[in-house]
PDB file of C-alpha atoms in Angstrom:
ATOM      1  CA  GLN A   1     -28.136  66.286   9.860  1.00 87.00           C
ATOM      2  CA  VAL A   2     -24.955  66.619   7.844  1.00 94.00           C
ATOM      3  CA  GLN A   3     -24.335  65.151   4.418  1.00 96.00           C
ATOM      4  CA  LEU A   4     -20.843  64.401   3.151  1.00 97.00           C
ATOM      5  CA  VAL A   5     -20.297  64.004  -0.586  1.00 96.00           C
ATOM      6  CA  GLU A   6     -16.989  62.610  -1.790  1.00 96.00           C
ATOM      7  CA  SER A   7     -15.456  62.743  -5.239  1.00 95.00           C
ATOM      8  CA  GLY A   8     -12.164  62.131  -6.989  1.00 96.00           C
ATOM      9  CA  GLY A   9     -11.615  58.408  -6.649  1.00 95.00           C
ATOM     10  CA  GLY A  10     -10.693  56.211  -9.579  1.00 97.00           C
ATOM     11  CA  LEU A  11      -8.082  54.034 -11.195  1.00 98.00           C
ATOM     12  CA  VAL A  12      -4.471  55.150 -11.449  1.00 98.00           C
ATOM     13  CA  GLN A  13      -1.136  53.508 -12.130  1.00 98.00           C
ATOM     14  CA  ALA A  14       1.456  53.132  -9.424  1.00 98.00           C
ATOM     15  CA  GLY A  15       3.415  56.336  -9.008  1.00 98.00           C
ATOM     16  CA  GLY A  16       0.470  58.439 -10.109  1.00 98.00           C
ATOM     17  CA  SER A  17      -1.657  60.957  -8.249  1.00 98.00           C
ATOM     18  CA  LEU A  18      -5.279  61.478  -7.303  1.00 98.00           C
ATOM     19  CA  ARG A  19      -7.084  64.208  -5.406  1.00 98.00           C
ATOM     20  CA  LEU A  20     -10.089  63.405  -3.265  1.00 98.00           C
ATOM     21  CA  SER A  21     -12.642  66.020  -2.231  1.00 98.00           C
ATOM     22  CA  CYS A  22     -15.387  65.906   0.360  1.00 98.00           C
ATOM     23  CA  THR A  23     -17.968  68.615   0.899  1.00 98.00           C
ATOM     24  CA  ALA A  24     -20.235  68.838   3.928  1.00 97.00           C
ATOM     25  CA  SER A  25     -23.701  70.306   3.702  1.00 95.00           C
ATOM     26  CA  GLY A  26     -26.501  70.852   6.188  1.00 93.00           C
ATOM     27  CA  SER A  27     -27.361  73.165   9.043  1.00 92.00           C
ATOM     28  CA  PHE A  28     -24.417  73.417  11.391  1.00 92.00           C
ATOM     29  CA  PHE A  29     -22.064  76.062  12.774  1.00 91.00           C
ATOM     30  CA  SER A  30     -18.652  74.485  12.193  1.00 90.00           C
ATOM     31  CA  ILE A  31     -16.807  71.185  11.921  1.00 93.00           C
ATOM     32  CA  GLY A  32     -14.131  70.508  14.485  1.00 95.00           C
ATOM     33  CA  ALA A  33     -12.120  67.985  12.490  1.00 96.00           C
ATOM     34  CA  MET A  34     -12.345  66.503   9.035  1.00 97.00           C
ATOM     35  CA  GLY A  35     -10.469  63.507   7.842  1.00 98.00           C
ATOM     36  CA  TRP A  36      -9.988  60.595   5.533  1.00 98.00           C
ATOM     37  CA  TYR A  37     -10.046  56.949   6.447  1.00 98.00           C
ATOM     38  CA  ARG A  38      -9.695  53.895   4.243  1.00 98.00           C
ATOM     39  CA  GLN A  39     -10.804  50.322   4.335  1.00 97.00           C
ATOM     40  CA  HIS A  40      -9.167  47.406   2.602  1.00 93.00           C
ATOM     41  CA  PRO A  41     -11.362  44.329   1.958  1.00 88.00           C
ATOM     42  CA  GLY A  42     -11.787  42.323   5.135  1.00 90.00           C
ATOM     43  CA  ILE A  43      -9.762  44.768   7.223  1.00 94.00           C
ATOM     44  CA  GLN A  44     -10.882  47.343   9.780  1.00 95.00           C
ATOM     45  CA  ARG A  45     -11.166  50.929   8.635  1.00 97.00           C
ATOM     46  CA  GLU A  46      -7.965  52.863   9.316  1.00 97.00           C
ATOM     47  CA  LEU A  47      -7.004  56.494   9.630  1.00 98.00           C
ATOM     48  CA  VAL A  48      -5.292  58.115   6.664  1.00 98.00           C
ATOM     49  CA  ALA A  49      -5.181  61.786   7.681  1.00 98.00           C
ATOM     50  CA  THR A  50      -7.104  64.338   9.707  1.00 98.00           C
ATOM     51  CA  ILE A  51      -7.148  68.114   9.915  1.00 98.00           C
ATOM     52  CA  THR A  52      -8.638  70.312  12.592  1.00 97.00           C
ATOM     53  CA  LEU A  53     -10.630  73.494  12.154  1.00 95.00           C
ATOM     54  CA  TYR A  54      -7.423  75.451  12.761  1.00 95.00           C
ATOM     55  CA  GLY A  55      -5.291  73.447  10.360  1.00 96.00           C
ATOM     56  CA  SER A  56      -3.461  70.984  12.578  1.00 97.00           C
ATOM     57  CA  THR A  57      -2.832  67.774  10.676  1.00 98.00           C
ATOM     58  CA  ASN A  58      -2.172  64.148  11.501  1.00 98.00           C
ATOM     59  CA  TYR A  59      -1.094  61.396   9.112  1.00 98.00           C
ATOM     60  CA  ALA A  60      -0.755  57.650   9.170  1.00 98.00           C
ATOM     61  CA  ASP A  61       2.883  56.617   8.931  1.00 98.00           C
ATOM     62  CA  SER A  62       2.163  54.757   5.703  1.00 97.00           C
ATOM     63  CA  VAL A  63       1.131  57.916   3.851  1.00 98.00           C
ATOM     64  CA  ARG A  64       3.190  60.627   5.495  1.00 98.00           C
ATOM     65  CA  GLY A  65       5.253  62.444   2.894  1.00 98.00           C
ATOM     66  CA  ARG A  66       3.091  61.201   0.020  1.00 98.00           C
ATOM     67  CA  PHE A  67      -0.391  62.456   0.954  1.00 98.00           C
ATOM     68  CA  THR A  68      -1.431  65.985   1.908  1.00 98.00           C
ATOM     69  CA  ILE A  69      -4.687  66.888   3.620  1.00 98.00           C
ATOM     70  CA  SER A  70      -6.146  70.384   3.455  1.00 98.00           C
ATOM     71  CA  ARG A  71      -9.486  72.060   4.021  1.00 97.00           C
ATOM     72  CA  ASP A  72     -11.426  75.108   2.952  1.00 97.00           C
ATOM     73  CA  ASN A  73     -13.564  76.118   5.911  1.00 96.00           C
ATOM     74  CA  ALA A  74     -15.591  78.598   3.859  1.00 95.00           C
ATOM     75  CA  LYS A  75     -16.633  75.743   1.575  1.00 96.00           C
ATOM     76  CA  ASN A  76     -16.826  73.074   4.299  1.00 96.00           C
ATOM     77  CA  THR A  77     -14.602  70.979   2.078  1.00 97.00           C
ATOM     78  CA  VAL A  78     -11.649  68.743   2.835  1.00 98.00           C
ATOM     79  CA  TYR A  79      -9.154  67.538   0.253  1.00 98.00           C
ATOM     80  CA  LEU A  80      -6.670  64.693   0.108  1.00 98.00           C
ATOM     81  CA  GLN A  81      -3.880  65.046  -2.422  1.00 98.00           C
ATOM     82  CA  MET A  82      -2.374  61.608  -2.961  1.00 98.00           C
ATOM     83  CA  ASN A  83       0.980  61.399  -4.736  1.00 98.00           C
ATOM     84  CA  SER A  84       3.344  58.512  -5.419  1.00 98.00           C
ATOM     85  CA  LEU A  85       0.469  56.104  -5.102  1.00 98.00           C
ATOM     86  CA  GLU A  86       1.223  52.459  -4.428  1.00 97.00           C
ATOM     87  CA  PRO A  87      -0.879  49.328  -5.006  1.00 97.00           C
ATOM     88  CA  GLU A  88      -1.183  49.061  -1.215  1.00 96.00           C
ATOM     89  CA  ASP A  89      -3.149  52.326  -1.258  1.00 97.00           C
ATOM     90  CA  THR A  90      -5.993  50.554  -3.041  1.00 97.00           C
ATOM     91  CA  ALA A  91      -9.037  50.819  -0.781  1.00 97.00           C
ATOM     92  CA  VAL A  92     -12.367  52.511  -0.281  1.00 98.00           C
ATOM     93  CA  TYR A  93     -11.695  55.971   1.116  1.00 98.00           C
ATOM     94  CA  TYR A  94     -14.208  57.506   3.518  1.00 98.00           C
ATOM     95  CA  CYS A  95     -14.571  61.123   4.524  1.00 98.00           C
ATOM     96  CA  ASN A  96     -15.324  61.909   8.161  1.00 98.00           C
ATOM     97  CA  ALA A  97     -16.611  65.029   9.891  1.00 97.00           C
ATOM     98  CA  ALA A  98     -16.264  65.045  13.670  1.00 95.00           C
ATOM     99  CA  GLY A  99     -17.142  67.539  16.362  1.00 91.00           C
ATOM    100  CA  VAL A 100     -19.817  69.180  14.253  1.00 92.00           C
ATOM    101  CA  LEU A 101     -21.319  72.073  16.192  1.00 90.00           C
ATOM    102  CA  GLY A 102     -25.041  72.738  16.094  1.00 89.00           C
ATOM    103  CA  VAL A 103     -26.296  69.226  15.331  1.00 90.00           C
ATOM    104  CA  TRP A 104     -26.600  65.879  17.044  1.00 87.00           C
ATOM    105  CA  PRO A 105     -25.168  63.401  16.401  1.00 89.00           C
ATOM    106  CA  ASN A 106     -21.980  65.281  15.726  1.00 93.00           C
ATOM    107  CA  ASP A 107     -19.979  62.653  13.796  1.00 95.00           C
ATOM    108  CA  TYR A 108     -20.656  61.780  10.164  1.00 97.00           C
ATOM    109  CA  TRP A 109     -19.278  59.602   7.368  1.00 97.00           C
ATOM    110  CA  GLY A 110     -19.396  59.853   3.619  1.00 97.00           C
ATOM    111  CA  GLN A 111     -20.484  57.011   1.374  1.00 96.00           C
ATOM    112  CA  GLY A 112     -16.940  56.129   0.341  1.00 97.00           C
ATOM    113  CA  THR A 113     -15.036  56.410  -2.903  1.00 97.00           C
ATOM    114  CA  GLN A 114     -12.957  53.646  -4.482  1.00 97.00           C
ATOM    115  CA  VAL A 115      -9.280  54.220  -5.162  1.00 98.00           C
ATOM    116  CA  THR A 116      -7.531  51.549  -7.198  1.00 98.00           C
ATOM    117  CA  VAL A 117      -3.802  51.649  -7.884  1.00 98.00           C
ATOM    118  CA  SER A 118      -2.514  49.252 -10.512  1.00 97.00           C
ATOM    119  CA  SER A 119       1.033  47.942 -10.511  1.00 93.00           C
TER     120      SER A 119
END
């Protein structure tokens, strides 16, 4: 089993910044991809950004240029630096670990952290 613990959510004014962190723990060899997804009330969860074990990144069009994803493989931690936040970014943000080697199942989600951007 793999546990994902998120931190860094909160309330911020539009134009401000927040940094989310997510650390994976458990008995596994490596994590193929880590990422952030978000869910607005009543709407399906959507991709925000992902990063592979080797550092390849992918962003949703709505956040590209404002958000930066990074990871520290030695710490099994993924970060999401969110700048120029907009009220539309308000959502619950979930961390995901996919392609985890050495365990089954090999896809895990964090508990979610609330991000609220006030106008």
